[in-house]
Amino acid sequence: MKLYQSLGPNPRVVLMYLAETGLALDRQFVDIMAAENRRPDFYAKSPLGHTPLLELDDGSHIVESIAICEYLAETHAANELLGATPEQRARTRMFVRIVDQLVVVPMTAGFRGAEGLSMFRDRVLCLPDAAADLKRLAASGLEAVNNIIGTGPWIAGERFSLADILLYSFVEFGALVGQPLDPALTNLAAWRDRVAARPSAAASANPQQGIGEPA
C-alpha cells in the first residue's frame, strides 16, 4: 500500500493514526500548493483531487481520512482507536460524526471563504459572504464539544480514540487560519494540552517527515 499525503488537517488525521498504531506504510508527498493534486494522473486516483489517499495493493484507492483509518483498523487489527467492542466502536463513530458536523465542516467552509479564498475560489464553491457566520458556527460547535469533554480525559471518556485525533487535527488547523480556541473553553484547552503531549502529535506535525522511510 501507499499513502499519498499533503499539507492539511485531513492528511494529519491519518499520519497521527499511523503514529499511534505504529503501522508502517510507503508514503508519497503531494504538493497541493503546486496543484499536484489537480493533475490528471492524481484525478484518476482521487476524482475530487482530495488528500489523503490510500492506494491498495490491487491498485484501487480509498480517499477521506476517516475511511482510510477505519480500513486500516479493520485490515491490520489495530482497533484500539476505534474500540474493542461494538459499543465502543459505535461511540467512537458517534463522536467522529459530531466533530465532523459541528466543527470540521463549518471551520473548513469558513476558511475557504476567507483566508483560503484565493486558493480555493477556482476549485470549489466558496462562500465569502458567509465566512464569518461559518466561523461562528464552528466556534459554537467547539463550545458544544467543550461541554461533551467535560473534565475528560478524552471525548469518549477514558479511552483515547479516532475522534480525539480528528478534533485535534482541526483544532490545530483552526489556530493557523484565524479560528483559534476561545480561552473560555477550559475543558477543551486542557484536552488539547493532553493530546499535544502525546508523541503522535509531534510525529504528525510535518507531512513531509518520513517520506521515503518506514512510517
Coordinates of N, CA and C in Angstrom, one line a residue:
M1 N 0.8 -1.2 0.0 CA 0.0 0.0 0.0 C 0.9 1.2 0.0
K2 N 0.3 2.3 -0.5 CA 1.0 3.6 -0.5 C 0.0 4.7 0.0
L3 N 0.5 5.6 0.9 CA -0.3 6.7 1.3 C 0.2 8.0 0.6
Y4 N -0.7 8.7 0.0 CA -0.4 10.0 -0.6 C -0.9 11.0 0.4
Q5 N 0.1 11.8 0.9 CA -0.2 12.8 2.0 C 0.2 14.2 1.5
S6 N -0.3 15.1 2.3 CA 0.0 16.5 1.9 C -0.2 17.4 3.2
L7 N 0.0 18.7 3.0 CA -0.4 19.6 4.0 C -1.9 19.5 4.3
G8 N -2.3 19.9 5.5 CA -3.7 20.0 5.8 C -4.1 19.1 7.0
P9 N -5.2 19.4 7.6 CA -5.7 18.7 8.7 C -6.2 17.3 8.4
N10 N -6.8 17.1 7.3 CA -7.2 15.7 7.0 C -6.1 14.7 6.8
P11 N -5.0 15.1 6.0 CA -3.8 14.2 6.0 C -3.2 14.0 7.4
R12 N -3.3 15.0 8.2 CA -2.7 14.9 9.6 C -3.5 13.8 10.4
V13 N -4.8 13.7 10.2 CA -5.5 12.6 10.9 C -4.9 11.3 10.6
V14 N -4.6 10.9 9.4 CA -4.1 9.6 9.1 C -2.6 9.5 9.6
L15 N -1.8 10.5 9.5 CA -0.5 10.5 10.0 C -0.5 10.3 11.5
M16 N -1.4 10.9 12.2 CA -1.4 10.7 13.6 C -1.9 9.3 14.0
Y17 N -2.9 8.8 13.2 CA -3.4 7.5 13.4 C -2.2 6.5 13.2
L18 N -1.4 6.7 12.2 CA -0.3 5.8 12.0 C 0.7 5.9 13.1
A19 N 1.0 7.1 13.6 CA 1.9 7.2 14.7 C 1.4 6.6 16.0
E20 N 0.1 6.6 16.2 CA -0.5 6.0 17.4 C -0.4 4.5 17.3
T21 N -0.6 3.9 16.1 CA -0.7 2.5 16.0 C 0.6 1.8 15.6
G22 N 1.6 2.6 15.1 CA 2.8 2.0 14.7 C 2.8 1.3 13.4
L23 N 1.7 1.5 12.6 CA 1.6 0.9 11.3 C 2.6 1.7 10.3
A24 N 3.3 0.9 9.5 CA 4.2 1.5 8.5 C 3.7 1.4 7.1
L25 N 3.7 2.5 6.4 CA 3.2 2.5 5.0 C 4.3 3.2 4.2
D26 N 4.4 2.8 2.9 CA 5.1 3.7 2.0 C 4.3 5.0 1.8
R27 N 5.0 6.1 1.6 CA 4.3 7.4 1.6 C 4.9 8.2 0.4
Q28 N 4.0 9.0 -0.1 CA 4.4 10.0 -1.2 C 3.8 11.3 -0.8
F29 N 4.6 12.4 -0.8 CA 4.1 13.7 -0.5 C 3.5 14.4 -1.8
V30 N 2.3 14.9 -1.7 CA 1.6 15.6 -2.8 C 1.6 17.1 -2.5
D31 N 2.3 17.9 -3.3 CA 2.4 19.3 -3.1 C 1.1 20.0 -3.6
I32 N 0.2 20.2 -2.7 CA -1.1 20.8 -3.1 C -0.9 22.3 -3.4
M33 N 0.1 22.9 -2.9 CA 0.3 24.4 -3.2 C 0.8 24.5 -4.6
A34 N 1.4 23.5 -5.2 CA 1.8 23.5 -6.6 C 0.7 22.8 -7.4
A35 N -0.4 22.5 -6.8 CA -1.6 21.9 -7.5 C -1.3 20.5 -8.1
E36 N -0.4 19.8 -7.4 CA -0.1 18.4 -7.9 C -1.4 17.5 -7.8
N37 N -2.2 17.8 -6.8 CA -3.5 17.0 -6.7 C -4.5 17.4 -7.7
R38 N -4.2 18.4 -8.6 CA -5.1 18.8 -9.7 C -4.7 18.3 -11.0
R39 N -3.7 17.4 -11.0 CA -3.2 16.9 -12.3 C -4.0 15.7 -12.7
P40 N -4.1 15.4 -14.0 CA -4.9 14.3 -14.5 C -4.6 13.0 -13.8
D41 N -3.3 12.7 -13.6 CA -2.9 11.4 -13.0 C -3.4 11.3 -11.6
F42 N -3.5 12.4 -10.9 CA -4.0 12.3 -9.5 C -5.5 12.2 -9.5
Y43 N -6.1 13.0 -10.4 CA -7.6 12.9 -10.5 C -8.0 11.5 -10.8
A44 N -7.2 10.7 -11.6 CA -7.5 9.3 -11.9 C -7.6 8.5 -10.6
K45 N -6.8 8.9 -9.6 CA -6.9 8.2 -8.4 C -7.9 8.7 -7.4
S46 N -8.0 10.0 -7.4 CA -8.9 10.7 -6.5 C -9.8 11.7 -7.3
P47 N -11.0 11.3 -7.6 CA -11.8 12.1 -8.6 C -12.1 13.5 -8.1
L48 N -12.0 13.8 -6.8 CA -12.2 15.2 -6.4 C -10.8 15.9 -6.1
G49 N -9.8 15.2 -6.3 CA -8.4 15.7 -6.0 C -8.1 15.8 -4.5
H50 N -8.8 15.0 -3.7 CA -8.6 15.1 -2.3 C -7.4 14.3 -1.8
T51 N -6.8 14.8 -0.7 CA -5.8 14.1 0.0 C -6.3 14.0 1.5
P52 N -5.9 13.0 2.2 CA -5.0 11.9 1.8 C -5.7 10.8 1.0
L53 N -4.9 10.0 0.4 CA -5.4 8.9 -0.5 C -4.5 7.7 -0.2
L54 N -5.2 6.6 0.0 CA -4.5 5.3 0.2 C -4.7 4.4 -1.0
E55 N -3.6 4.1 -1.6 CA -3.5 3.2 -2.8 C -3.3 1.8 -2.3
L56 N -4.3 0.9 -2.6 CA -4.2 -0.5 -2.1 C -3.3 -1.3 -3.1
D57 N -3.0 -2.5 -2.6 CA -2.1 -3.4 -3.4 C -2.7 -3.8 -4.7
D58 N -4.1 -3.8 -4.8 CA -4.7 -4.2 -6.0 C -4.9 -3.0 -7.0
G59 N -4.4 -1.9 -6.6 CA -4.5 -0.7 -7.5 C -5.7 0.2 -7.2
S60 N -6.6 -0.3 -6.4 CA -7.8 0.6 -6.0 C -7.4 1.6 -5.0
H61 N -8.3 2.5 -4.7 CA -8.0 3.7 -3.9 C -9.1 4.0 -2.9
I62 N -8.7 4.5 -1.7 CA -9.6 4.9 -0.7 C -9.2 6.4 -0.4
V63 N -10.2 7.3 -0.4 CA -10.0 8.7 -0.1 C -10.9 9.0 1.1
E64 N -10.5 10.0 1.8 CA -11.1 10.5 3.0 C -10.4 9.9 4.2
S65 N -10.0 10.8 5.1 CA -9.2 10.3 6.2 C -9.8 9.3 7.2
I66 N -11.1 9.5 7.5 CA -11.7 8.6 8.5 C -11.9 7.2 7.8
A67 N -12.3 7.2 6.5 CA -12.4 5.9 5.8 C -11.1 5.2 5.8
I68 N -10.0 5.9 5.5 CA -8.7 5.3 5.5 C -8.4 4.7 6.8
C69 N -8.6 5.4 7.9 CA -8.2 4.9 9.3 C -9.1 3.7 9.6
E70 N -10.4 3.8 9.3 CA -11.2 2.6 9.6 C -10.8 1.4 8.7
Y71 N -10.4 1.6 7.5 CA -9.9 0.5 6.7 C -8.7 -0.1 7.3
L72 N -7.7 0.7 7.7 CA -6.5 0.2 8.3 C -6.8 -0.5 9.6
A73 N -7.8 0.0 10.4 CA -8.1 -0.7 11.6 C -8.7 -2.1 11.4
E74 N -9.5 -2.2 10.4 CA -10.2 -3.4 10.1 C -9.2 -4.5 9.5
T75 N -8.3 -4.0 8.7 CA -7.4 -4.9 8.0 C -6.1 -5.2 8.7
H76 N -5.7 -4.4 9.7 CA -4.5 -4.6 10.4 C -4.7 -4.8 11.9
A77 N -5.9 -5.1 12.3 CA -6.2 -5.4 13.7 C -5.7 -4.4 14.7
A78 N -5.8 -3.1 14.2 CA -5.4 -2.0 15.1 C -6.6 -1.3 15.6
N79 N -7.5 -2.0 16.2 CA -8.8 -1.4 16.5 C -8.9 -0.6 17.8
E80 N -7.8 -0.4 18.5 CA -7.8 0.3 19.8 C -8.3 1.7 19.6
L81 N -8.1 2.3 18.5 CA -8.6 3.7 18.3 C -10.0 3.8 17.9
L82 N -10.6 2.7 17.4 CA -12.0 2.6 17.1 C -12.7 2.1 18.3
G83 N -12.2 1.1 19.0 CA -12.8 0.5 20.1 C -12.8 -1.1 20.1
A84 N -12.7 -1.7 21.2 CA -12.6 -3.1 21.3 C -13.9 -3.9 21.2
T85 N -15.0 -3.2 21.4 CA -16.3 -3.8 21.3 C -17.2 -3.0 20.4
P86 N -18.3 -3.7 19.9 CA -19.3 -2.9 19.1 C -19.7 -1.6 19.7
E87 N -19.9 -1.7 21.0 CA -20.4 -0.5 21.7 C -19.4 0.6 21.7
Q88 N -18.1 0.3 21.9 CA -17.1 1.3 21.9 C -16.9 1.8 20.5
R89 N -17.0 1.0 19.5 CA -16.8 1.4 18.1 C -18.0 2.4 17.7
A90 N -19.2 2.0 18.2 CA -20.3 2.9 17.9 C -20.1 4.3 18.5
R91 N -19.6 4.3 19.8 CA -19.4 5.6 20.4 C -18.3 6.4 19.7
T92 N -17.3 5.7 19.3 CA -16.2 6.4 18.5 C -16.8 7.1 17.3
R93 N -17.6 6.3 16.5 CA -18.2 6.8 15.3 C -19.2 7.9 15.6
M94 N -19.9 7.8 16.7 CA -20.8 8.8 17.1 C -20.1 10.2 17.3
F95 N -19.0 10.1 18.0 CA -18.2 11.3 18.3 C -17.5 11.9 17.1
V96 N -17.0 11.0 16.2 CA -16.4 11.4 14.9 C -17.4 12.2 14.1
R97 N -18.7 11.7 14.1 CA -19.7 12.3 13.4 C -20.0 13.7 14.0
I98 N -20.1 13.8 15.3 CA -20.4 15.1 16.0 C -19.3 16.1 15.6
V99 N -18.0 15.7 15.8 CA -16.9 16.6 15.5 C -16.9 17.0 14.0
D100 N -17.2 16.1 13.1 CA -17.2 16.4 11.7 C -18.3 17.4 11.4
Q101 N -19.5 17.2 11.9 CA -20.6 18.1 11.5 C -20.5 19.4 12.3
L102 N -20.2 19.4 13.5 CA -20.2 20.6 14.3 C -19.0 21.5 14.2
V103 N -17.8 20.9 13.9 CA -16.6 21.6 13.8 C -15.9 21.6 12.4
V104 N -15.7 20.4 11.9 CA -14.9 20.3 10.7 C -15.5 21.0 9.5
V105 N -16.8 20.7 9.3 CA -17.5 21.2 8.1 C -17.5 22.8 8.1
P106 N -18.1 23.4 9.2 CA -18.1 24.9 9.2 C -16.7 25.5 9.2
M107 N -15.8 24.9 10.0 CA -14.4 25.5 10.1 C -13.8 25.5 8.7
T108 N -13.9 24.4 8.0 CA -13.3 24.3 6.6 C -14.0 25.3 5.7
A109 N -15.3 25.3 5.7 CA -16.0 26.2 4.8 C -15.7 27.7 5.1
G110 N -15.6 28.0 6.4 CA -15.2 29.4 6.8 C -13.8 29.8 6.3
F111 N -12.9 28.8 6.4 CA -11.6 29.1 5.9 C -11.6 29.3 4.4
R112 N -12.3 28.5 3.7 CA -12.3 28.6 2.2 C -12.9 29.9 1.8
G113 N -13.8 30.4 2.6 CA -14.5 31.7 2.2 C -13.7 32.9 2.6
A114 N -12.6 32.7 3.4 CA -11.9 33.9 3.9 C -10.4 33.7 3.6
E115 N -9.6 33.2 4.6 CA -8.2 33.1 4.4 C -7.8 32.2 3.2
G116 N -8.6 31.2 2.9 CA -8.2 30.3 1.8 C -8.9 30.6 0.5
L117 N -9.6 31.8 0.4 CA -10.4 32.0 -0.8 C -9.5 32.0 -2.0
S118 N -8.3 32.7 -2.0 CA -7.5 32.7 -3.2 C -7.1 31.4 -3.7
M119 N -7.0 30.4 -2.8 CA -6.5 29.1 -3.1 C -7.7 28.2 -3.7
F120 N -8.9 28.4 -3.1 CA -10.0 27.5 -3.4 C -11.0 28.1 -4.3
R121 N -11.0 29.4 -4.6 CA -12.2 30.0 -5.3 C -12.4 29.4 -6.7
D122 N -11.3 28.9 -7.4 CA -11.4 28.4 -8.7 C -11.6 26.9 -8.7
R123 N -11.7 26.3 -7.5 CA -11.7 24.8 -7.4 C -13.1 24.3 -6.8
V124 N -13.6 25.0 -5.8 CA -14.8 24.5 -5.2 C -15.7 25.8 -5.0
L125 N -16.9 25.5 -4.7 CA -17.8 26.6 -4.3 C -17.4 27.2 -3.0
C126 N -17.1 28.5 -2.9 CA -16.7 29.2 -1.7 C -17.8 30.2 -1.4
L127 N -17.9 30.5 -0.1 CA -19.0 31.4 0.4 C -18.4 32.5 1.2
P128 N -17.7 33.5 0.5 CA -17.1 34.6 1.3 C -18.1 35.4 2.1
D129 N -19.3 35.6 1.5 CA -20.3 36.4 2.3 C -20.7 35.7 3.5
A130 N -20.6 34.3 3.6 CA -21.0 33.6 4.8 C -19.8 33.2 5.7
A131 N -18.6 33.6 5.3 CA -17.4 33.1 6.0 C -17.5 33.4 7.5
A132 N -17.9 34.6 7.9 CA -17.9 35.0 9.3 C -18.9 34.1 10.0
D133 N -20.1 33.9 9.4 CA -21.1 33.1 10.1 C -20.7 31.6 10.2
L134 N -20.0 31.1 9.2 CA -19.5 29.8 9.2 C -18.5 29.6 10.4
K135 N -17.6 30.6 10.5 CA -16.7 30.6 11.6 C -17.4 30.6 13.0
R136 N -18.4 31.4 13.1 CA -19.2 31.4 14.3 C -19.9 30.1 14.6
L137 N -20.3 29.4 13.5 CA -20.9 28.1 13.6 C -19.9 27.1 14.1
A138 N -18.6 27.2 13.6 CA -17.6 26.3 14.1 C -17.2 26.6 15.6
A139 N -17.2 27.8 15.9 CA -17.0 28.2 17.3 C -18.0 27.7 18.2
S140 N -19.3 27.7 17.8 CA -20.4 27.1 18.5 C -20.2 25.6 18.7
G141 N -19.8 25.0 17.6 CA -19.5 23.6 17.7 C -18.4 23.2 18.7
L142 N -17.4 24.0 18.7 CA -16.3 23.8 19.7 C -16.8 24.0 21.1
E143 N -17.7 24.9 21.3 CA -18.3 25.1 22.6 C -19.1 23.8 23.0
A144 N -19.9 23.3 22.1 CA -20.6 22.1 22.4 C -19.7 20.9 22.7
V145 N -18.6 20.8 22.0 CA -17.6 19.7 22.3 C -16.9 19.9 23.6
N146 N -16.7 21.2 24.0 CA -16.1 21.5 25.3 C -17.0 21.0 26.4
N147 N -18.3 21.1 26.2 CA -19.3 20.5 27.2 C -19.3 19.0 27.2
I148 N -19.1 18.4 26.0 CA -19.1 17.0 25.9 C -17.9 16.4 26.6
I149 N -16.7 17.0 26.4 CA -15.5 16.5 27.0 C -15.5 16.6 28.5
G150 N -16.1 17.7 29.0 CA -16.1 17.9 30.5 C -14.7 17.9 31.0
T151 N -14.5 17.2 32.1 CA -13.1 17.0 32.7 C -12.3 15.9 32.0
G152 N -12.9 15.3 31.0 CA -12.2 14.3 30.2 C -12.0 12.9 30.9
P153 N -10.9 12.3 30.5 CA -9.8 13.0 29.8 C -10.0 13.1 28.3
W154 N -10.8 12.2 27.7 CA -11.0 12.2 26.2 C -12.4 12.3 25.8
I155 N -12.7 12.5 24.6 CA -14.1 12.7 24.1 C -15.0 11.5 24.5
A156 N -14.4 10.3 24.3 CA -15.2 9.1 24.6 C -15.1 8.6 26.0
G157 N -14.5 9.5 26.9 CA -14.3 9.1 28.3 C -12.9 8.8 28.6
E158 N -12.7 7.6 29.1 CA -11.3 7.2 29.5 C -10.5 6.7 28.3
R159 N -11.0 6.6 27.1 CA -10.4 5.9 26.0 C -10.0 7.0 24.9
F160 N -8.7 7.1 24.6 CA -8.3 7.9 23.5 C -8.7 7.3 22.2
S161 N -9.3 8.0 21.3 CA -9.9 7.4 20.1 C -9.7 8.3 18.9
L162 N -10.1 7.7 17.8 CA -10.1 8.4 16.5 C -10.8 9.7 16.5
A163 N -11.8 9.9 17.3 CA -12.5 11.2 17.5 C -11.6 12.2 18.0
D164 N -10.7 11.9 19.0 CA -9.7 12.8 19.5 C -8.7 13.2 18.4
I165 N -8.3 12.3 17.6 CA -7.4 12.6 16.6 C -8.0 13.6 15.6
L166 N -9.2 13.3 15.2 CA -9.9 14.2 14.2 C -10.0 15.6 14.8
L167 N -10.5 15.7 16.0 CA -10.7 17.0 16.7 C -9.4 17.8 16.8
Y168 N -8.4 17.1 17.3 CA -7.1 17.7 17.5 C -6.5 18.3 16.2
S169 N -6.6 17.5 15.1 CA -6.1 17.9 13.8 C -6.7 19.2 13.4
F170 N -8.0 19.4 13.6 CA -8.7 20.6 13.2 C -8.6 21.7 14.2
V171 N -8.5 21.4 15.5 CA -8.2 22.5 16.4 C -6.9 23.1 16.1
E172 N -5.9 22.3 15.8 CA -4.6 22.9 15.4 C -4.6 23.6 14.1
F173 N -5.4 23.1 13.2 CA -5.6 23.8 11.9 C -6.3 25.2 12.1
G174 N -7.3 25.2 12.9 CA -8.0 26.4 13.2 C -7.1 27.5 13.8
A175 N -6.2 27.1 14.6 CA -5.3 28.0 15.2 C -4.4 28.7 14.2
L176 N -4.2 28.0 13.1 CA -3.3 28.6 12.0 C -4.1 29.4 11.0
V177 N -5.4 29.4 11.0 CA -6.2 30.0 10.0 C -7.2 31.0 10.5
G178 N -6.9 31.6 11.7 CA -7.8 32.6 12.2 C -9.0 32.1 13.0
Q179 N -8.9 30.8 13.4 CA -10.0 30.3 14.2 C -9.5 29.6 15.4
P180 N -8.8 30.3 16.3 CA -8.2 29.7 17.5 C -9.3 29.4 18.5
L181 N -8.9 28.5 19.5 CA -9.8 28.2 20.6 C -10.1 29.4 21.4
D182 N -11.3 29.5 21.8 CA -11.7 30.5 22.8 C -11.1 30.1 24.2
P183 N -10.3 31.0 24.8 CA -9.7 30.7 26.1 C -10.8 30.3 27.2
A184 N -12.0 30.7 27.0 CA -13.1 30.4 27.9 C -13.4 28.9 27.9
L185 N -13.0 28.2 26.8 CA -13.3 26.8 26.7 C -12.2 26.0 27.4
T186 N -12.3 26.0 28.7 CA -11.2 25.5 29.5 C -11.1 24.0 29.5
N187 N -12.2 23.3 29.3 CA -12.2 21.8 29.2 C -11.4 21.4 27.9
L188 N -11.8 22.1 26.8 CA -11.2 21.8 25.5 C -9.7 22.2 25.5
A189 N -9.3 23.3 26.2 CA -7.9 23.7 26.3 C -7.1 22.7 27.0
A190 N -7.6 22.2 28.1 CA -6.9 21.1 28.9 C -6.8 19.8 28.1
W191 N -7.9 19.5 27.4 CA -7.9 18.3 26.5 C -6.8 18.5 25.4
R192 N -6.7 19.7 24.8 CA -5.8 20.0 23.7 C -4.4 19.8 24.3
D193 N -4.1 20.2 25.5 CA -2.7 20.0 26.0 C -2.4 18.6 26.3
R194 N -3.4 17.8 26.7 CA -3.2 16.3 26.9 C -2.9 15.7 25.5
V195 N -3.6 16.0 24.5 CA -3.3 15.4 23.2 C -1.9 15.9 22.7
A196 N -1.6 17.2 22.8 CA -0.3 17.7 22.3 C 0.9 17.0 23.0
A197 N 0.7 16.5 24.2 CA 1.8 15.8 24.9 C 2.0 14.4 24.4
R198 N 1.1 13.9 23.6 CA 1.3 12.5 23.0 C 2.3 12.5 21.9
P199 N 3.2 11.5 21.8 CA 4.2 11.5 20.8 C 3.6 11.6 19.4
S200 N 2.4 11.1 19.2 CA 1.8 11.2 17.8 C 1.5 12.6 17.4
A201 N 1.3 13.5 18.3 CA 1.1 14.9 17.9 C 2.3 15.5 17.2
A202 N 3.4 15.3 17.8 CA 4.7 15.8 17.2 C 5.0 15.0 15.9
A203 N 4.8 13.7 15.9 CA 5.1 12.9 14.8 C 4.3 13.2 13.5
S204 N 3.1 13.8 13.7 CA 2.2 14.1 12.6 C 2.3 15.5 12.2
A205 N 3.1 16.3 12.8 CA 3.1 17.8 12.5 C 3.7 18.1 11.2
N206 N 4.6 17.3 10.7 CA 5.3 17.6 9.5 C 4.9 16.6 8.4
P207 N 4.1 16.9 7.4 CA 3.7 15.9 6.5 C 4.8 15.3 5.6
Q208 N 5.9 16.0 5.5 CA 7.0 15.5 4.7 C 7.9 14.6 5.5
Q209 N 7.8 14.6 6.8 CA 8.7 13.7 7.6 C 8.4 12.3 7.3
G210 N 9.4 11.5 7.1 CA 9.2 10.0 6.9 C 9.0 9.7 5.5
I211 N 9.0 10.6 4.5 CA 8.8 10.3 3.1 C 10.1 9.5 2.7
G212 N 9.9 8.4 2.1 CA 11.0 7.5 1.6 C 11.5 6.6 2.7
E213 N 10.9 6.7 3.9 CA 11.3 5.9 5.0 C 10.1 5.2 5.6
P214 N 10.3 4.1 6.4 CA 9.1 3.5 7.0 C 8.4 4.5 7.9
A215 N 7.1 4.4 7.9 CA 6.3 5.4 8.6 C 6.5 5.3 10.1

